[in-house]
Tab-separated table of C-alpha atoms and ligand atoms in Angstrom:
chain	number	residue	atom	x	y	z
A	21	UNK	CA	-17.323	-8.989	-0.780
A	22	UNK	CA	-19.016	-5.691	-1.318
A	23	UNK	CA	-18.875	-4.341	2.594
A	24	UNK	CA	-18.335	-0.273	1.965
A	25	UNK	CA	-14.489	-0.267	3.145
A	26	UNK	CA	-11.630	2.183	2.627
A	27	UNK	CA	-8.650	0.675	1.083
A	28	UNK	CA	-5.175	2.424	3.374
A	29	UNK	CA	-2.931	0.047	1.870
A	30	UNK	CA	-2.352	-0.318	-1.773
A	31	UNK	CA	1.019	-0.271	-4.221
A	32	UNK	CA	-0.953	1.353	-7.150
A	33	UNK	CA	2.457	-0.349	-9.024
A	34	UNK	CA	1.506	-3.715	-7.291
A	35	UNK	CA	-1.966	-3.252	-9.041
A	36	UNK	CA	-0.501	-3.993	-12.858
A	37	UNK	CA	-2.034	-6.812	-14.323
A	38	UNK	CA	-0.009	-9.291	-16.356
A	39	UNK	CA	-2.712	-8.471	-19.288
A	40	UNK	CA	-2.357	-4.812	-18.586
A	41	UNK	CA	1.617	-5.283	-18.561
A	42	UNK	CA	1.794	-6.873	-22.097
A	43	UNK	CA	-0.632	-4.267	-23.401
A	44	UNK	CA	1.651	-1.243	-22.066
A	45	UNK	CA	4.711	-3.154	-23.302
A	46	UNK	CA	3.726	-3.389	-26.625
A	47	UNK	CA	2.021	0.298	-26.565
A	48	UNK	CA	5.735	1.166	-25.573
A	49	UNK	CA	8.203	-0.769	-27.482
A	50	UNK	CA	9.135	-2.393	-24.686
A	51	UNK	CA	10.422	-6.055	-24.398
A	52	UNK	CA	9.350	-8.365	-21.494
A	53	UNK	CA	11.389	-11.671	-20.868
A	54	UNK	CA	8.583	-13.445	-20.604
A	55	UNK	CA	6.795	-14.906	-23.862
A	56	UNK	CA	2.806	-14.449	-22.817
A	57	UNK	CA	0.838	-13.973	-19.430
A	58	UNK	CA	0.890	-17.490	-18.759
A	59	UNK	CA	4.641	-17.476	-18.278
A	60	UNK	CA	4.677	-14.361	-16.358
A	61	UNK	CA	2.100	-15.744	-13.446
A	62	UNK	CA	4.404	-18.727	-13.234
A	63	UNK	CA	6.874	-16.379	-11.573
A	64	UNK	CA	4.512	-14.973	-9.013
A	65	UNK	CA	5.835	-17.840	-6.572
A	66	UNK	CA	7.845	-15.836	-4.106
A	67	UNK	CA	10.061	-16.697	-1.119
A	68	UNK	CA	9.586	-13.692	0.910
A	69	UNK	CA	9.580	-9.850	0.005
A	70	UNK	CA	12.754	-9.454	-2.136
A	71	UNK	CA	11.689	-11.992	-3.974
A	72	UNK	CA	8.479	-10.148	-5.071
A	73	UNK	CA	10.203	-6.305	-5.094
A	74	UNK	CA	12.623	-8.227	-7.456
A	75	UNK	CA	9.719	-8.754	-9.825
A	76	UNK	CA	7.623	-5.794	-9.453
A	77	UNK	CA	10.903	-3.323	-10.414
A	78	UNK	CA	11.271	-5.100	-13.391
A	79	UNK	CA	7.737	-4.989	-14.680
A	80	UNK	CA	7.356	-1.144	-13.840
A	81	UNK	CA	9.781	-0.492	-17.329
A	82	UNK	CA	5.954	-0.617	-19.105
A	83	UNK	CA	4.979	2.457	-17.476
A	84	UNK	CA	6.749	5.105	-19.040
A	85	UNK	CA	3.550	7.681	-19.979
A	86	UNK	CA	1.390	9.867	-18.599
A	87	UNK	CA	-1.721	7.921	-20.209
A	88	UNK	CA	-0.111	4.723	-18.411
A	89	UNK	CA	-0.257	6.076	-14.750
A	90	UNK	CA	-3.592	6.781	-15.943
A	91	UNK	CA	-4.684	3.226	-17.177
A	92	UNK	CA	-3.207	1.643	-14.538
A	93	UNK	CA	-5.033	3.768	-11.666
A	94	UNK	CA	-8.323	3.314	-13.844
A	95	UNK	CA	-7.991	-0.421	-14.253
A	96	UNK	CA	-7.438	-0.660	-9.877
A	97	UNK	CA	-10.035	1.668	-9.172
A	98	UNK	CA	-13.018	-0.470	-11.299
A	99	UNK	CA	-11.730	-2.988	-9.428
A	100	UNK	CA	-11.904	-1.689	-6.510
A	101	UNK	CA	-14.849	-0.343	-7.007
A	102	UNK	CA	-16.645	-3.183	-7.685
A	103	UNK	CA	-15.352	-5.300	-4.669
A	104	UNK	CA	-17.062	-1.966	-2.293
A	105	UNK	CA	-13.962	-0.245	-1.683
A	106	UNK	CA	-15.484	3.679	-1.127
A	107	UNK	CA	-11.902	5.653	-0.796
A	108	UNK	CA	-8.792	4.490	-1.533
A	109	UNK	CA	-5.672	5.789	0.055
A	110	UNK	CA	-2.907	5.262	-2.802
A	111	UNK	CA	0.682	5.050	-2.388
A	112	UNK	CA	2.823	5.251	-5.515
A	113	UNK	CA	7.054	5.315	-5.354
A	114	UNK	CA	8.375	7.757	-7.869
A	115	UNK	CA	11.778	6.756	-6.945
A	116	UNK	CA	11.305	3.578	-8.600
A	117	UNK	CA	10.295	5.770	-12.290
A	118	UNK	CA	12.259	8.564	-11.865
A	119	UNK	CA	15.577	5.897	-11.704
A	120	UNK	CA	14.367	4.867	-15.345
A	121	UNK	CA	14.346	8.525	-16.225
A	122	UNK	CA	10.899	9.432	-15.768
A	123	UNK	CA	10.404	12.651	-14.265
A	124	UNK	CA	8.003	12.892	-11.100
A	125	UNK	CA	5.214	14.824	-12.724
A	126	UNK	CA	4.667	12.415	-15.296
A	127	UNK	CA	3.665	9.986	-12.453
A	128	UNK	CA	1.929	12.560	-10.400
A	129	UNK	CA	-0.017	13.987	-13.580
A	130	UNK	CA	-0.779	10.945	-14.787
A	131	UNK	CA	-2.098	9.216	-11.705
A	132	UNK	CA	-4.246	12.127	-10.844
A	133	UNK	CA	-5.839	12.081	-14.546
A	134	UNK	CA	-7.063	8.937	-13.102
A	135	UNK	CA	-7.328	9.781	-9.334
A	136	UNK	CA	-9.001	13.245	-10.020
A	137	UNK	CA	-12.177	12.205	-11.408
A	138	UNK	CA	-12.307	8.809	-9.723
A	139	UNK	CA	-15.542	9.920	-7.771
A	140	UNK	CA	-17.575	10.620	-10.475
A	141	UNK	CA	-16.304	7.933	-12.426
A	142	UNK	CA	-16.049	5.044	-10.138
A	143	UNK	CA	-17.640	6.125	-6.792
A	144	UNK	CA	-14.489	6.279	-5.079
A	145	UNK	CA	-12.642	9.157	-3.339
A	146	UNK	CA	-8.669	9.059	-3.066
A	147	UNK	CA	-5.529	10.196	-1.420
A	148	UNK	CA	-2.234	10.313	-3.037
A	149	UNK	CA	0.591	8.904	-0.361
A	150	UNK	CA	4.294	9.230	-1.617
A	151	UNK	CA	5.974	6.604	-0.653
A	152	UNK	CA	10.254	6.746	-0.134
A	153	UNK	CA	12.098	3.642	-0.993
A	154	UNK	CA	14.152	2.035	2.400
A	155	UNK	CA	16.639	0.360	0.688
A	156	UNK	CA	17.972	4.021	-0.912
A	157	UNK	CA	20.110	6.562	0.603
A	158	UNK	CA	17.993	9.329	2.801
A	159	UNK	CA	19.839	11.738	0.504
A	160	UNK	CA	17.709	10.717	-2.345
A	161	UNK	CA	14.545	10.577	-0.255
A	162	UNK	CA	15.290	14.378	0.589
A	163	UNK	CA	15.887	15.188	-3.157
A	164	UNK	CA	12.263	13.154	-4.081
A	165	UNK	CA	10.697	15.209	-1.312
A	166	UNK	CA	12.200	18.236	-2.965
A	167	UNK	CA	10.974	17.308	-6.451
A	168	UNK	CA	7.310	16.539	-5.234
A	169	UNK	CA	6.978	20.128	-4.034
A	170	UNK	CA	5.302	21.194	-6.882
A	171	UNK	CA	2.981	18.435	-7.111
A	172	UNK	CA	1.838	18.949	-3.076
A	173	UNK	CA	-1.735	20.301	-3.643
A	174	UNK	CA	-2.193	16.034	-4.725
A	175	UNK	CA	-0.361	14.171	-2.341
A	176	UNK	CA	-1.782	13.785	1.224
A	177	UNK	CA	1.581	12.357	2.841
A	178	UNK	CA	4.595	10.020	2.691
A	179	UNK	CA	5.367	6.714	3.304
A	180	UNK	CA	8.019	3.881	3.160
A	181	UNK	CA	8.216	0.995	1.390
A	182	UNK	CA	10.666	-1.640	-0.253
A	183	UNK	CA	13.435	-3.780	1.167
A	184	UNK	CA	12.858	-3.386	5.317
A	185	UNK	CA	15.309	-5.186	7.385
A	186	UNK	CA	18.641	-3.784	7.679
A	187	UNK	CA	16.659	-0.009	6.822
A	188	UNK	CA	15.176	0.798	10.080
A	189	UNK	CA	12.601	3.712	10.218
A	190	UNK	CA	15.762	6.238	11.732
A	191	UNK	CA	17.842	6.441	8.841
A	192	UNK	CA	14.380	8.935	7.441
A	193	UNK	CA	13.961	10.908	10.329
A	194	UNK	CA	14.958	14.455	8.269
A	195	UNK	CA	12.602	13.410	5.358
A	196	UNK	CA	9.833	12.921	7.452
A	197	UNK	CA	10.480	15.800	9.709
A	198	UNK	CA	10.897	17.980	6.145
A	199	UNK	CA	7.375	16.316	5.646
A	200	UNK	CA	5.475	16.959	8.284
A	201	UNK	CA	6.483	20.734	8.264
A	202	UNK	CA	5.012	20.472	4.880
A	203	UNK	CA	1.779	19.220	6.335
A	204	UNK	CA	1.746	15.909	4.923
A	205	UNK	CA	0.243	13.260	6.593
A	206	UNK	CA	2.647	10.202	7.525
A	207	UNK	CA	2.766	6.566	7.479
A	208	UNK	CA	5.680	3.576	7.355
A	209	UNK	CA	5.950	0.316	6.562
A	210	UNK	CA	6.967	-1.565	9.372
A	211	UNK	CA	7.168	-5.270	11.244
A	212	UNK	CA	6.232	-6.263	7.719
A	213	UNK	CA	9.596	-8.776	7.952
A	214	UNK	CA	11.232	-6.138	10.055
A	215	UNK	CA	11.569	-6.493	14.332
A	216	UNK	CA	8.739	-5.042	16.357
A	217	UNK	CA	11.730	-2.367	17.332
A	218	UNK	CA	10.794	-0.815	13.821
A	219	UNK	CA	7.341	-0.092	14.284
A	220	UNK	CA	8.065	1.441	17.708
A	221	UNK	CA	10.798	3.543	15.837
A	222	UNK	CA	8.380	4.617	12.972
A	223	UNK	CA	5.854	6.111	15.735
A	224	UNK	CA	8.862	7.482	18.164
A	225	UNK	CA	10.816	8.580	15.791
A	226	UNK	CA	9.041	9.559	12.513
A	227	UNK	CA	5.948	10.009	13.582
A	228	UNK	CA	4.063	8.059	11.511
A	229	UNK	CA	0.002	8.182	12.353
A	230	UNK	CA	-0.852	4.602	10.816
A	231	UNK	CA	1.658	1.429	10.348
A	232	UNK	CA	1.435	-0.626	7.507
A	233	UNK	CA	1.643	-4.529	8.290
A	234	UNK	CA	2.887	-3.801	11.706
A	235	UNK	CA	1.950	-7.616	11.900
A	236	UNK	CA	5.132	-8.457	13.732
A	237	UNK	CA	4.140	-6.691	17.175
A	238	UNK	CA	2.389	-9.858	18.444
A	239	UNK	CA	5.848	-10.454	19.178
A	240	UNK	CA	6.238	-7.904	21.688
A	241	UNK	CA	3.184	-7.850	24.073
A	242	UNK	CA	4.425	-4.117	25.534
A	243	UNK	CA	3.958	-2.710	22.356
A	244	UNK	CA	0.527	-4.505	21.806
A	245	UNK	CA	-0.380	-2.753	24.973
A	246	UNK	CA	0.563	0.638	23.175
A	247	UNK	CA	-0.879	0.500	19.914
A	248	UNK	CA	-4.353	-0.673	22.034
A	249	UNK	CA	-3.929	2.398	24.168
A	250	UNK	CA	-2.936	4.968	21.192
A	251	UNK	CA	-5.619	3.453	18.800
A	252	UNK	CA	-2.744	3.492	16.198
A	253	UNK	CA	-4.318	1.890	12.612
A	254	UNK	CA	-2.533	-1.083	11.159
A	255	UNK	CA	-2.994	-1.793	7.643
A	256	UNK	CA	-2.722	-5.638	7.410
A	257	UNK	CA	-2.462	-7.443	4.125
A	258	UNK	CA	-3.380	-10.917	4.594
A	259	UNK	CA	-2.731	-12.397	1.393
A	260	UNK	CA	-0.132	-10.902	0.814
A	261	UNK	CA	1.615	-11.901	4.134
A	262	UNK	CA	0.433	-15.550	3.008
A	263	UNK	CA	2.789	-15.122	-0.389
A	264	UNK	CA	5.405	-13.095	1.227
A	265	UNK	CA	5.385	-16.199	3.497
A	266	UNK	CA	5.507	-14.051	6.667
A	267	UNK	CA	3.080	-16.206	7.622
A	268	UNK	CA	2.847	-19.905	6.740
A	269	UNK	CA	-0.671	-20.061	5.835
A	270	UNK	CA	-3.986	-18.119	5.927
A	271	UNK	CA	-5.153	-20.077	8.862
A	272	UNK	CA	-1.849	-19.329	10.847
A	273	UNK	CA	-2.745	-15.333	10.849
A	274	UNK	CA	-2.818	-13.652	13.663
A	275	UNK	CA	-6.068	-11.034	12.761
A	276	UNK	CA	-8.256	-12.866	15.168
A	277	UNK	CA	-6.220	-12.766	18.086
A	278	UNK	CA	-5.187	-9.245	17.133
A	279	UNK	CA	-8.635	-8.017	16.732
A	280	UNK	CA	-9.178	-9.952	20.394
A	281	UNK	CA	-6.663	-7.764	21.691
A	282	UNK	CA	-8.509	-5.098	21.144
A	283	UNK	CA	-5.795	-3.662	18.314
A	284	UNK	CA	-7.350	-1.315	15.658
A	285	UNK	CA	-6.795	-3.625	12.804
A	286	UNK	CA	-7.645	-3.031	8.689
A	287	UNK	CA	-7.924	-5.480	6.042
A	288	UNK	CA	-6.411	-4.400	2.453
A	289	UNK	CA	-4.702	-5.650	-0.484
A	290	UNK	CA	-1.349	-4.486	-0.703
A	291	UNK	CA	-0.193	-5.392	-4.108
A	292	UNK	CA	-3.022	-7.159	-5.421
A	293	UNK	CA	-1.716	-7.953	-8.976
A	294	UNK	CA	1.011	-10.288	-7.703
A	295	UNK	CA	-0.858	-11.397	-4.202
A	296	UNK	CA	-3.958	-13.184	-5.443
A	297	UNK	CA	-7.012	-10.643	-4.720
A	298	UNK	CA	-8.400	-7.097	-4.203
A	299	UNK	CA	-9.573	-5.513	-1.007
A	300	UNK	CA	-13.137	-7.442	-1.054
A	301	UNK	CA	-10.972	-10.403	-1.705
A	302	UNK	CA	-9.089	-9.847	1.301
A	303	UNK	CA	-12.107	-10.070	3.542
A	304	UNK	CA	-13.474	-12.989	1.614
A	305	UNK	CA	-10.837	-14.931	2.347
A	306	UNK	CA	-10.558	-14.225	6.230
A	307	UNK	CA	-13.903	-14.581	6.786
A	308	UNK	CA	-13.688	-17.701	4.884
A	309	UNK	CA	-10.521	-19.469	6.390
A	310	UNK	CA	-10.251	-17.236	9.792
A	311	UNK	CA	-14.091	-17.808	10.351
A	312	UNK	CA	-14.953	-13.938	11.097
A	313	UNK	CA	-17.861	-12.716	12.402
A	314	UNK	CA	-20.085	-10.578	10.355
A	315	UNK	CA	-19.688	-8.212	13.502
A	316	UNK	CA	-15.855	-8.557	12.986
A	317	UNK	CA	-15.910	-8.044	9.603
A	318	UNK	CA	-18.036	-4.494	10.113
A	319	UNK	CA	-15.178	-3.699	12.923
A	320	UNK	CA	-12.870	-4.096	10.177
A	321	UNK	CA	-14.749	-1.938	7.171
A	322	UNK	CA	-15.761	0.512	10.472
A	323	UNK	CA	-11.745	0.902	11.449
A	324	UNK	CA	-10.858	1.464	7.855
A	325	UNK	CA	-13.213	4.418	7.397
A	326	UNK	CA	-11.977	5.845	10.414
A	327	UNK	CA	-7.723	5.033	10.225
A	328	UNK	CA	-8.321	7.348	6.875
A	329	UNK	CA	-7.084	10.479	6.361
A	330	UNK	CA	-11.190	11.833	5.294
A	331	UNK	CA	-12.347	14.717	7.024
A	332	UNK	CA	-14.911	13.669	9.395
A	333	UNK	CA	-18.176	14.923	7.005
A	334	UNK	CA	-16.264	13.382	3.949
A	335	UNK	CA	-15.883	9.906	6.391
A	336	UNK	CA	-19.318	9.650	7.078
A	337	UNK	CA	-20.598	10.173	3.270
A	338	UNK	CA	-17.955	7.439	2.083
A	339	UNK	CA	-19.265	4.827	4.572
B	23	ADE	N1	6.380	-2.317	-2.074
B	23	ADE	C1	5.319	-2.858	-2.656
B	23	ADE	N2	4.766	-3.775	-1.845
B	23	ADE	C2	5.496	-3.796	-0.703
B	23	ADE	C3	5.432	-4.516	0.504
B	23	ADE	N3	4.499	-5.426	0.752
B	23	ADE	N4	6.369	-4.277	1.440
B	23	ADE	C4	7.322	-3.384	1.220
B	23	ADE	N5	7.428	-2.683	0.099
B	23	ADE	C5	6.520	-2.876	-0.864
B	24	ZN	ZN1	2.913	-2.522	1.187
């Protein structure tokens, strides 16, 4: 669907195509262990989020360039593009390159080849959102931090990502206190599979101005009550909460009684690669199965413009 929406909630590593993969892997000398796309979509079937993290670490050994950060970021924002998405708020996790011996600039560079013309060449404006790996020590979230500071003119603010339960938002408080003396903008993952304790810890304790998922705090009506009052974002990923199997079906989501509640929700697409559709997907397919209003639907593109980290002049051109 080609609504004008802001995407605030997209791997730019979950984006890498299975066509795109082979094409990088043979561009690099790199083997796969899988003989042709075919075989590799047979493995998107995941139990739940380590399942798929498993899988998307092992596919990120094609990008080892410059020119790939750059064809990747290309290749999601045409797509993107073309499904209406206006601005796209990109998280990328150098941790997860710079453990194959990448350094962080390649990344950074790279990306932004892409990222810094995206306007004129796809219509779409962008933010840069580094994102620290959980399941890693806070030590080596500190020393990321430290290697990004060159690179801080391109990236807007940090995030969390990666394996969440048993790495509650606390064990980052001094990264994202580091962070936001830097000025960067913050959000976490959090009541993805993670306790509704974690998203109230993200926003107590780091900070965090937006939660990603935050789908799990239906559980805990006090903190539905908050996030009403505060008018904090979430950036919800239906289909992907469908393959993570954090919910059993599309039907079974909660976005309609969240949006009821009066909670500031946002549709996006999370890794779409691996999770069956893009941003305009996203909305296709809860309008289509959750039965959405067109009025809803607006709410949603509306709350996405405005949970962005635009200026206010630079919101109102984009929508
Ligand atoms: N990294 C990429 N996609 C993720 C997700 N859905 N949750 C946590 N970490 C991720
Ligand atoms: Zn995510």
């Amino acid at each position: 669907m080609s609504l004008p929406k802001a995407e605030l909630h997209l791997h730019i590593e979950g984006t890498l195509e299975p066509e795109l993969a082979f094409e990088l892997a043979a561009r690099n000398g790199v083997t796969l262990p899988y003989a042709d796309t075919d075989e590799l979509r047979e493995a998107y079937r995941f139990e739940d989020l380590q399942s798929f993290l498993n899988l998307y670490y092992e596919l990120m050994a094609v990008l080892r360039t410059e020119r790939d950060f750059e064809d990747l970021a290309n290749a999601y924002l045409a797509r993107a593009a073309a499904q209406g998405v206006r601005h796209a708020e990109i998280f990328f996790d150098p941790q997860a390159h710079t453990s194959r011996g990448l350094g962080i600039g390649t990344v950074v560079e790279g990306l932004w080849r892409a990222l810094g013309n995206s306007e004129a060449d796809h219509g779409v404006s962008t933010r840069l959102i580094l994102c620290f790996l959980r399941d890693e020590s806070a030590e080596s979230a500190l020393a990321t931090l430290d290697a990004a500071k060159p690179y801080l003119d391109r990236i807007t603010g940090v995030g969390l990502d990666s394996a969440e339960v048993g790495h509650p938002p606390v064990k980052f408080r001094e990264v994202y206190e580091a962070a936001a003396a830097l000025g960067l903008r913050r959000v976490a993952h959090a009541g993805e599979e993670g306790p509704p304790e974690y998203i109230t810890e993200a926003l107590d304790v780091l900070g965090v101005e937006r939660v990603d998922h935050g789908l799990r705090c239906v559980e805990d009506p006090a903190l539905v009550e908050r996030l009403v009052r505060d008018r904090v974002p979430l950036t919800l990923c239906p289909l992907s909460n469908v393959r993570l199997r954090t919910v059993d079906t599309l039907a079974d989501h909660p976005l309609p009684a969240m949006l009821d509640a009066g909670l500031m929700c946002t549709v996006n697409s999370d890794d779409p690669a691996y999770f069956g559709g893009y941003a305009g997907d996203n909305f296709d397919a809860v309008r289509a199965t959750l039965g959405l209003t067109e009025e809803r639907l607006r709410e949603l593109a509306r709350n996405s413009f405005l949970a962005s980290f635009l200026e206010d002049d630079e919101e109102r051109r984009a929508r």
